[in-house]
Amino acid sequence: MFISLYMNIFFRFRECFGRAFERKKTLLVFAVLFLAGMVLGLIFVTTPAMYDYHITVCDRFVNRVCFSDRSVLEIYIERLAGHAVLLAVIGLSGVHVVGCIFPPIVLVYRAYTLGGSLYIFFSVYRFAGALIVIGLYLPVHLAVDAVLCFAGALSYGRAARFCFGKQDWLFLLSDFLLLLALLAAIGLAEMLLLLALFHPLGNIF
């Protein structure tokens, strides 16, 4: 039974990502938009309003995630919930072609914030910032962004043929749960990195 369940999940993952990779042009456009958003974030971070915004974002990440007195389990649940909301927005955007505007908006916003935050981490926090970026912030951020890109590709493939029937909603829910499982795994890796690099073992719960 366990082997059968494992194989079924494996084939569902393969089928899901197979549909996403069929839309190579969509994924390429998302990648270009993400890179452009990241560059714009680096360019405009020095403007007063954007600088203050990114300082706030970085301070919140450092104080509430890296060097927080909260348990890593609480941080894990909080961050997974936030990523799940973004995944739901992108997933639901595929129920109508009009909703296809939302995946690029989410990705460009995350890329813009990433670019500005990288500047702040290296210029303000210096060595500590470099450790945070290399050891935690950047790899986790990019992994989540990759999942959201795949979700966007699936939504674009679904938008033109979504019929609001039971089967379509079940496929949408199935894709959402599979991608949410990936986000949960990324969050777990982030939690382990927090324990290894920043949090004492007593802060697990």
PDB file of N, CA, C and O in Angstrom, residues 80-143:
ATOM      1  N   LEU A  80       4.921  29.819   5.853  1.00  0.00           N
ATOM      2  CA  LEU A  80       4.235  28.917   4.941  1.00  0.00           C
ATOM      3  C   LEU A  80       2.844  29.444   4.604  1.00  0.00           C
ATOM      4  O   LEU A  80       2.396  29.356   3.458  1.00  0.00           O
ATOM      5  N   ALA A  81       2.151  30.003   5.598  1.00  0.00           N
ATOM      6  CA  ALA A  81       0.823  30.567   5.362  1.00  0.00           C
ATOM      7  C   ALA A  81       0.904  31.720   4.358  1.00  0.00           C
ATOM      8  O   ALA A  81       0.058  31.840   3.461  1.00  0.00           O
ATOM      9  N   GLY A  82       1.917  32.570   4.499  1.00  0.00           N
ATOM     10  CA  GLY A  82       2.083  33.677   3.559  1.00  0.00           C
ATOM     11  C   GLY A  82       2.348  33.196   2.141  1.00  0.00           C
ATOM     12  O   GLY A  82       1.768  33.711   1.177  1.00  0.00           O
ATOM     13  N   HIS A  83       3.210  32.196   2.011  1.00  0.00           N
ATOM     14  CA  HIS A  83       3.502  31.640   0.690  1.00  0.00           C
ATOM     15  C   HIS A  83       2.281  30.927   0.118  1.00  0.00           C
ATOM     16  O   HIS A  83       2.046  30.964  -1.099  1.00  0.00           O
ATOM     17  N   ALA A  84       1.500  30.291   0.975  1.00  0.00           N
ATOM     18  CA  ALA A  84       0.292  29.596   0.517  1.00  0.00           C
ATOM     19  C   ALA A  84      -0.721  30.586  -0.058  1.00  0.00           C
ATOM     20  O   ALA A  84      -1.411  30.274  -1.035  1.00  0.00           O
ATOM     21  N   VAL A  85      -0.814  31.769   0.534  1.00  0.00           N
ATOM     22  CA  VAL A  85      -1.729  32.802   0.018  1.00  0.00           C
ATOM     23  C   VAL A  85      -1.305  33.219  -1.388  1.00  0.00           C
ATOM     24  O   VAL A  85      -2.140  33.327  -2.303  1.00  0.00           O
ATOM     25  N   LEU A  86      -0.003  33.437  -1.599  1.00  0.00           N
ATOM     26  CA  LEU A  86       0.485  33.803  -2.927  1.00  0.00           C
ATOM     27  C   LEU A  86       0.225  32.686  -3.928  1.00  0.00           C
ATOM     28  O   LEU A  86      -0.170  32.935  -5.077  1.00  0.00           O
ATOM     29  N   LEU A  87       0.449  31.437  -3.488  1.00  0.00           N
ATOM     30  CA  LEU A  87       0.192  30.294  -4.360  1.00  0.00           C
ATOM     31  C   LEU A  87      -1.285  30.217  -4.733  1.00  0.00           C
ATOM     32  O   LEU A  87      -1.634  29.926  -5.891  1.00  0.00           O
ATOM     33  N   ALA A  88      -2.166  30.485  -3.773  1.00  0.00           N
ATOM     34  CA  ALA A  88      -3.608  30.449  -4.035  1.00  0.00           C
ATOM     35  C   ALA A  88      -4.003  31.542  -5.026  1.00  0.00           C
ATOM     36  O   ALA A  88      -4.814  31.304  -5.935  1.00  0.00           O
ATOM     37  N   VAL A  89      -3.440  32.735  -4.872  1.00  0.00           N
ATOM     38  CA  VAL A  89      -3.740  33.837  -5.794  1.00  0.00           C
ATOM     39  C   VAL A  89      -3.328  33.457  -7.217  1.00  0.00           C
ATOM     40  O   VAL A  89      -4.099  33.646  -8.180  1.00  0.00           O
ATOM     41  N   ILE A  90      -2.119  32.918  -7.358  1.00  0.00           N
ATOM     42  CA  ILE A  90      -1.644  32.538  -8.686  1.00  0.00           C
ATOM     43  C   ILE A  90      -2.456  31.365  -9.234  1.00  0.00           C
ATOM     44  O   ILE A  90      -2.801  31.328 -10.421  1.00  0.00           O
ATOM     45  N   GLY A  91      -2.778  30.398  -8.372  1.00  0.00           N
ATOM     46  CA  GLY A  91      -3.555  29.250  -8.818  1.00  0.00           C
ATOM     47  C   GLY A  91      -4.945  29.637  -9.284  1.00  0.00           C
ATOM     48  O   GLY A  91      -5.405  29.196 -10.341  1.00  0.00           O
ATOM     49  N   LEU A  92      -5.597  30.490  -8.517  1.00  0.00           N
ATOM     50  CA  LEU A  92      -6.955  30.913  -8.875  1.00  0.00           C
ATOM     51  C   LEU A  92      -6.975  31.855 -10.076  1.00  0.00           C
ATOM     52  O   LEU A  92      -8.021  32.029 -10.708  1.00  0.00           O
ATOM     53  N   SER A  93      -5.841  32.451 -10.397  1.00  0.00           N
ATOM     54  CA  SER A  93      -5.797  33.332 -11.568  1.00  0.00           C
ATOM     55  C   SER A  93      -6.042  32.562 -12.853  1.00  0.00           C
ATOM     56  O   SER A  93      -6.367  33.159 -13.887  1.00  0.00           O
ATOM     57  N   GLY A  94      -5.902  31.228 -12.795  1.00  0.00           N
ATOM     58  CA  GLY A  94      -6.092  30.427 -13.990  1.00  0.00           C
ATOM     59  C   GLY A  94      -7.527  30.058 -14.286  1.00  0.00           C
ATOM     60  O   GLY A  94      -7.787  29.357 -15.264  1.00  0.00           O
ATOM     61  N   VAL A  95      -8.468  30.530 -13.491  1.00  0.00           N
ATOM     62  CA  VAL A  95      -9.873  30.184 -13.760  1.00  0.00           C
ATOM     63  C   VAL A  95     -10.470  31.088 -14.838  1.00  0.00           C
ATOM     64  O   VAL A  95     -11.552  30.806 -15.345  1.00  0.00           O
ATOM     65  N   HIS A  96      -9.782  32.170 -15.197  1.00  0.00           N
ATOM     66  CA  HIS A  96     -10.249  33.065 -16.263  1.00  0.00           C
ATOM     67  C   HIS A  96      -9.041  33.789 -16.841  1.00  0.00           C
ATOM     68  O   HIS A  96      -8.089  34.109 -16.110  1.00  0.00           O
ATOM     69  N   VAL A  97      -9.083  34.062 -18.124  1.00  0.00           N
ATOM     70  CA  VAL A  97      -7.938  34.694 -18.778  1.00  0.00           C
ATOM     71  C   VAL A  97      -7.618  36.061 -18.182  1.00  0.00           C
ATOM     72  O   VAL A  97      -6.464  36.502 -18.202  1.00  0.00           O
ATOM     73  N   VAL A  98      -8.624  36.754 -17.661  1.00  0.00           N
ATOM     74  CA  VAL A  98      -8.394  38.070 -17.047  1.00  0.00           C
ATOM     75  C   VAL A  98      -7.474  37.948 -15.844  1.00  0.00           C
ATOM     76  O   VAL A  98      -6.665  38.837 -15.565  1.00  0.00           O
ATOM     77  N   GLY A  99      -7.582  36.829 -15.130  1.00  0.00           N
ATOM     78  CA  GLY A  99      -6.768  36.628 -13.943  1.00  0.00           C
ATOM     79  C   GLY A  99      -5.302  36.402 -14.238  1.00  0.00           C
ATOM     80  O   GLY A  99      -4.474  36.428 -13.313  1.00  0.00           O
ATOM     81  N   CYS A 100      -4.950  36.196 -15.506  1.00  0.00           N
ATOM     82  CA  CYS A 100      -3.555  35.922 -15.860  1.00  0.00           C
ATOM     83  C   CYS A 100      -2.623  37.097 -15.605  1.00  0.00           C
ATOM     84  O   CYS A 100      -1.399  36.959 -15.714  1.00  0.00           O
ATOM     85  N   ILE A 101      -3.169  38.246 -15.280  1.00  0.00           N
ATOM     86  CA  ILE A 101      -2.347  39.402 -14.946  1.00  0.00           C
ATOM     87  C   ILE A 101      -1.675  39.239 -13.584  1.00  0.00           C
ATOM     88  O   ILE A 101      -0.627  39.828 -13.303  1.00  0.00           O
ATOM     89  N   PHE A 102      -2.252  38.406 -12.719  1.00  0.00           N
ATOM     90  CA  PHE A 102      -1.762  38.333 -11.340  1.00  0.00           C
ATOM     91  C   PHE A 102      -0.414  37.617 -11.173  1.00  0.00           C
ATOM     92  O   PHE A 102       0.414  38.085 -10.379  1.00  0.00           O
ATOM     93  N   PRO A 103      -0.143  36.507 -11.863  1.00  0.00           N
ATOM     94  CA  PRO A 103       1.184  35.881 -11.690  1.00  0.00           C
ATOM     95  C   PRO A 103       2.352  36.818 -11.984  1.00  0.00           C
ATOM     96  O   PRO A 103       3.288  36.886 -11.170  1.00  0.00           O
ATOM     97  N   PRO A 104       2.348  37.578 -13.112  1.00  0.00           N
ATOM     98  CA  PRO A 104       3.463  38.507 -13.331  1.00  0.00           C
ATOM     99  C   PRO A 104       3.570  39.578 -12.246  1.00  0.00           C
ATOM    100  O   PRO A 104       4.685  39.948 -11.851  1.00  0.00           O
ATOM    101  N   ILE A 105       2.431  40.064 -11.754  1.00  0.00           N
ATOM    102  CA  ILE A 105       2.457  41.087 -10.712  1.00  0.00           C
ATOM    103  C   ILE A 105       3.120  40.543  -9.451  1.00  0.00           C
ATOM    104  O   ILE A 105       3.996  41.196  -8.847  1.00  0.00           O
ATOM    105  N   VAL A 106       2.723  39.341  -9.045  1.00  0.00           N
ATOM    106  CA  VAL A 106       3.295  38.735  -7.840  1.00  0.00           C
ATOM    107  C   VAL A 106       4.791  38.504  -8.012  1.00  0.00           C
ATOM    108  O   VAL A 106       5.599  38.839  -7.125  1.00  0.00           O
ATOM    109  N   LEU A 107       5.183  37.957  -9.163  1.00  0.00           N
ATOM    110  CA  LEU A 107       6.592  37.632  -9.389  1.00  0.00           C
ATOM    111  C   LEU A 107       7.460  38.880  -9.489  1.00  0.00           C
ATOM    112  O   LEU A 107       8.564  38.921  -8.931  1.00  0.00           O
ATOM    113  N   VAL A 108       6.976  39.905 -10.201  1.00  0.00           N
ATOM    114  CA  VAL A 108       7.758  41.142 -10.341  1.00  0.00           C
ATOM    115  C   VAL A 108       7.889  41.838  -8.990  1.00  0.00           C
ATOM    116  O   VAL A 108       8.963  42.366  -8.651  1.00  0.00           O
ATOM    117  N   TYR A 109       6.817  41.839  -8.204  1.00  0.00           N
ATOM    118  CA  TYR A 109       6.887  42.451  -6.883  1.00  0.00           C
ATOM    119  C   TYR A 109       7.916  41.738  -6.006  1.00  0.00           C
ATOM    120  O   TYR A 109       8.734  42.379  -5.332  1.00  0.00           O
ATOM    121  N   ARG A 110       7.872  40.393  -6.001  1.00  0.00           N
ATOM    122  CA  ARG A 110       8.839  39.634  -5.197  1.00  0.00           C
ATOM    123  C   ARG A 110      10.257  39.865  -5.699  1.00  0.00           C
ATOM    124  O   ARG A 110      11.197  39.977  -4.903  1.00  0.00           O
ATOM    125  N   ALA A 111      10.424  39.946  -7.015  1.00  0.00           N
ATOM    126  CA  ALA A 111      11.755  40.174  -7.572  1.00  0.00           C
ATOM    127  C   ALA A 111      12.258  41.572  -7.223  1.00  0.00           C
ATOM    128  O   ALA A 111      13.440  41.755  -6.887  1.00  0.00           O
ATOM    129  N   TYR A 112      11.373  42.552  -7.316  1.00  0.00           N
ATOM    130  CA  TYR A 112      11.737  43.934  -6.981  1.00  0.00           C
ATOM    131  C   TYR A 112      12.172  44.033  -5.522  1.00  0.00           C
ATOM    132  O   TYR A 112      13.193  44.660  -5.204  1.00  0.00           O
ATOM    133  N   THR A 113      11.416  43.404  -4.647  1.00  0.00           N
ATOM    134  CA  THR A 113      11.761  43.410  -3.223  1.00  0.00           C
ATOM    135  C   THR A 113      13.058  42.662  -2.977  1.00  0.00           C
ATOM    136  O   THR A 113      13.880  43.084  -2.145  1.00  0.00           O
ATOM    137  N   LEU A 114      13.258  41.558  -3.698  1.00  0.00           N
ATOM    138  CA  LEU A 114      14.499  40.789  -3.551  1.00  0.00           C
ATOM    139  C   LEU A 114      15.706  41.630  -3.936  1.00  0.00           C
ATOM    140  O   LEU A 114      16.706  41.673  -3.208  1.00  0.00           O
ATOM    141  N   GLY A 115      15.624  42.311  -5.090  1.00  0.00           N
ATOM    142  CA  GLY A 115      16.750  43.126  -5.530  1.00  0.00           C
ATOM    143  C   GLY A 115      17.109  44.218  -4.537  1.00  0.00           C
ATOM    144  O   GLY A 115      18.275  44.395  -4.167  1.00  0.00           O
ATOM    145  N   GLY A 116      16.101  44.951  -4.065  1.00  0.00           N
ATOM    146  CA  GLY A 116      16.361  46.007  -3.090  1.00  0.00           C
ATOM    147  C   GLY A 116      16.869  45.465  -1.769  1.00  0.00           C
ATOM    148  O   GLY A 116      17.762  46.062  -1.139  1.00  0.00           O
ATOM    149  N   SER A 117      16.346  44.331  -1.354  1.00  0.00           N
ATOM    150  CA  SER A 117      16.755  43.746  -0.078  1.00  0.00           C
ATOM    151  C   SER A 117      18.202  43.254  -0.132  1.00  0.00           C
ATOM    152  O   SER A 117      18.943  43.376   0.850  1.00  0.00           O
ATOM    153  N   LEU A 118      18.608  42.706  -1.278  1.00  0.00           N
ATOM    154  CA  LEU A 118      20.007  42.284  -1.418  1.00  0.00           C
ATOM    155  C   LEU A 118      20.951  43.468  -1.241  1.00  0.00           C
ATOM    156  O   LEU A 118      21.992  43.353  -0.578  1.00  0.00           O
ATOM    157  N   TYR A 119      20.582  44.605  -1.817  1.00  0.00           N
ATOM    158  CA  TYR A 119      21.392  45.813  -1.660  1.00  0.00           C
ATOM    159  C   TYR A 119      21.495  46.209  -0.188  1.00  0.00           C
ATOM    160  O   TYR A 119      22.588  46.521   0.315  1.00  0.00           O
ATOM    161  N   ILE A 120      20.369  46.192   0.509  1.00  0.00           N
ATOM    162  CA  ILE A 120      20.363  46.578   1.925  1.00  0.00           C
ATOM    163  C   ILE A 120      21.178  45.608   2.764  1.00  0.00           C
ATOM    164  O   ILE A 120      21.982  46.031   3.611  1.00  0.00           O
ATOM    165  N   PHE A 121      20.992  44.327   2.541  1.00  0.00           N
ATOM    166  CA  PHE A 121      21.719  43.332   3.338  1.00  0.00           C
ATOM    167  C   PHE A 121      23.226  43.507   3.205  1.00  0.00           C
ATOM    168  O   PHE A 121      23.955  43.420   4.191  1.00  0.00           O
ATOM    169  N   PHE A 122      23.705  43.734   1.984  1.00  0.00           N
ATOM    170  CA  PHE A 122      25.151  43.837   1.777  1.00  0.00           C
ATOM    171  C   PHE A 122      25.705  45.210   2.161  1.00  0.00           C
ATOM    172  O   PHE A 122      26.842  45.303   2.635  1.00  0.00           O
ATOM    173  N   SER A 123      24.918  46.276   1.958  1.00  0.00           N
ATOM    174  CA  SER A 123      25.439  47.615   2.229  1.00  0.00           C
ATOM    175  C   SER A 123      25.247  48.054   3.674  1.00  0.00           C
ATOM    176  O   SER A 123      26.069  48.816   4.207  1.00  0.00           O
ATOM    177  N   VAL A 124      24.184  47.574   4.322  1.00  0.00           N
ATOM    178  CA  VAL A 124      23.894  47.994   5.695  1.00  0.00           C
ATOM    179  C   VAL A 124      24.356  46.957   6.709  1.00  0.00           C
ATOM    180  O   VAL A 124      25.047  47.274   7.679  1.00  0.00           O
ATOM    181  N   TYR A 125      23.999  45.708   6.495  1.00  0.00           N
ATOM    182  CA  TYR A 125      24.338  44.652   7.452  1.00  0.00           C
ATOM    183  C   TYR A 125      25.714  44.048   7.217  1.00  0.00           C
ATOM    184  O   TYR A 125      26.228  43.321   8.061  1.00  0.00           O
ATOM    185  N   ARG A 126      26.265  44.285   6.039  1.00  0.00           N
ATOM    186  CA  ARG A 126      27.618  43.869   5.667  1.00  0.00           C
ATOM    187  C   ARG A 126      27.854  42.375   5.885  1.00  0.00           C
ATOM    188  O   ARG A 126      27.185  41.564   5.267  1.00  0.00           O
ATOM    189  N   PHE A 127      28.811  41.989   6.759  1.00  0.00           N
ATOM    190  CA  PHE A 127      29.153  40.569   6.887  1.00  0.00           C
ATOM    191  C   PHE A 127      27.969  39.743   7.368  1.00  0.00           C
ATOM    192  O   PHE A 127      27.699  38.656   6.840  1.00  0.00           O
ATOM    193  N   ALA A 128      27.260  40.259   8.387  1.00  0.00           N
ATOM    194  CA  ALA A 128      26.081  39.536   8.879  1.00  0.00           C
ATOM    195  C   ALA A 128      25.033  39.418   7.778  1.00  0.00           C
ATOM    196  O   ALA A 128      24.382  38.379   7.624  1.00  0.00           O
ATOM    197  N   GLY A 129      24.873  40.481   6.987  1.00  0.00           N
ATOM    198  CA  GLY A 129      23.925  40.453   5.890  1.00  0.00           C
ATOM    199  C   GLY A 129      24.316  39.448   4.825  1.00  0.00           C
ATOM    200  O   GLY A 129      23.454  38.744   4.280  1.00  0.00           O
ATOM    201  N   ALA A 130      25.617  39.379   4.528  1.00  0.00           N
ATOM    202  CA  ALA A 130      26.093  38.415   3.537  1.00  0.00           C
ATOM    203  C   ALA A 130      25.823  36.984   4.004  1.00  0.00           C
ATOM    204  O   ALA A 130      25.418  36.123   3.220  1.00  0.00           O
ATOM    205  N   LEU A 131      26.024  36.726   5.292  1.00  0.00           N
ATOM    206  CA  LEU A 131      25.754  35.400   5.854  1.00  0.00           C
ATOM    207  C   LEU A 131      24.268  35.062   5.748  1.00  0.00           C
ATOM    208  O   LEU A 131      23.908  33.935   5.371  1.00  0.00           O
ATOM    209  N   ILE A 132      23.423  36.039   6.058  1.00  0.00           N
ATOM    210  CA  ILE A 132      21.976  35.821   5.975  1.00  0.00           C
ATOM    211  C   ILE A 132      21.557  35.549   4.540  1.00  0.00           C
ATOM    212  O   ILE A 132      20.771  34.635   4.268  1.00  0.00           O
ATOM    213  N   VAL A 133      22.087  36.347   3.603  1.00  0.00           N
ATOM    214  CA  VAL A 133      21.707  36.203   2.193  1.00  0.00           C
ATOM    215  C   VAL A 133      22.147  34.853   1.640  1.00  0.00           C
ATOM    216  O   VAL A 133      21.351  34.118   1.036  1.00  0.00           O
ATOM    217  N   ILE A 134      23.412  34.522   1.843  1.00  0.00           N
ATOM    218  CA  ILE A 134      23.961  33.302   1.250  1.00  0.00           C
ATOM    219  C   ILE A 134      23.440  32.052   1.948  1.00  0.00           C
ATOM    220  O   ILE A 134      23.125  31.044   1.301  1.00  0.00           O
ATOM    221  N   GLY A 135      23.327  32.122   3.269  1.00  0.00           N
ATOM    222  CA  GLY A 135      22.952  30.927   4.017  1.00  0.00           C
ATOM    223  C   GLY A 135      21.470  30.671   4.139  1.00  0.00           C
ATOM    224  O   GLY A 135      21.057  29.542   4.412  1.00  0.00           O
ATOM    225  N   LEU A 136      20.643  31.724   3.911  1.00  0.00           N
ATOM    226  CA  LEU A 136      19.213  31.540   4.171  1.00  0.00           C
ATOM    227  C   LEU A 136      18.322  32.293   3.178  1.00  0.00           C
ATOM    228  O   LEU A 136      17.534  31.668   2.458  1.00  0.00           O
ATOM    229  N   TYR A 137      18.446  33.595   3.129  1.00  0.00           N
ATOM    230  CA  TYR A 137      17.460  34.422   2.429  1.00  0.00           C
ATOM    231  C   TYR A 137      17.375  34.115   0.937  1.00  0.00           C
ATOM    232  O   TYR A 137      16.278  33.858   0.411  1.00  0.00           O
ATOM    233  N   LEU A 138      18.505  34.169   0.242  1.00  0.00           N
ATOM    234  CA  LEU A 138      18.482  34.026  -1.217  1.00  0.00           C
ATOM    235  C   LEU A 138      18.055  32.636  -1.683  1.00  0.00           C
ATOM    236  O   LEU A 138      17.166  32.533  -2.549  1.00  0.00           O
ATOM    237  N   PRO A 139      18.649  31.548  -1.172  1.00  0.00           N
ATOM    238  CA  PRO A 139      18.224  30.225  -1.670  1.00  0.00           C
ATOM    239  C   PRO A 139      16.756  29.912  -1.398  1.00  0.00           C
ATOM    240  O   PRO A 139      16.076  29.346  -2.252  1.00  0.00           O
ATOM    241  N   VAL A 140      16.256  30.298  -0.222  1.00  0.00           N
ATOM    242  CA  VAL A 140      14.849  30.035   0.102  1.00  0.00           C
ATOM    243  C   VAL A 140      13.944  30.891  -0.781  1.00  0.00           C
ATOM    244  O   VAL A 140      12.939  30.409  -1.326  1.00  0.00           O
ATOM    245  N   HIS A 141      14.299  32.166  -0.936  1.00  0.00           N
ATOM    246  CA  HIS A 141      13.498  33.076  -1.754  1.00  0.00           C
ATOM    247  C   HIS A 141      13.388  32.555  -3.189  1.00  0.00           C
ATOM    248  O   HIS A 141      12.293  32.494  -3.762  1.00  0.00           O
ATOM    249  N   LEU A 142      14.530  32.158  -3.770  1.00  0.00           N
ATOM    250  CA  LEU A 142      14.531  31.695  -5.156  1.00  0.00           C
ATOM    251  C   LEU A 142      13.777  30.380  -5.307  1.00  0.00           C
ATOM    252  O   LEU A 142      13.117  30.151  -6.333  1.00  0.00           O
ATOM    253  N   ALA A 143      13.863  29.515  -4.313  1.00  0.00           N
ATOM    254  CA  ALA A 143      13.132  28.244  -4.376  1.00  0.00           C
ATOM    255  C   ALA A 143      11.629  28.483  -4.364  1.00  0.00           C
ATOM    256  O   ALA A 143      10.881  27.873  -5.143  1.00  0.00           O
TER     257      ALA A 143
END
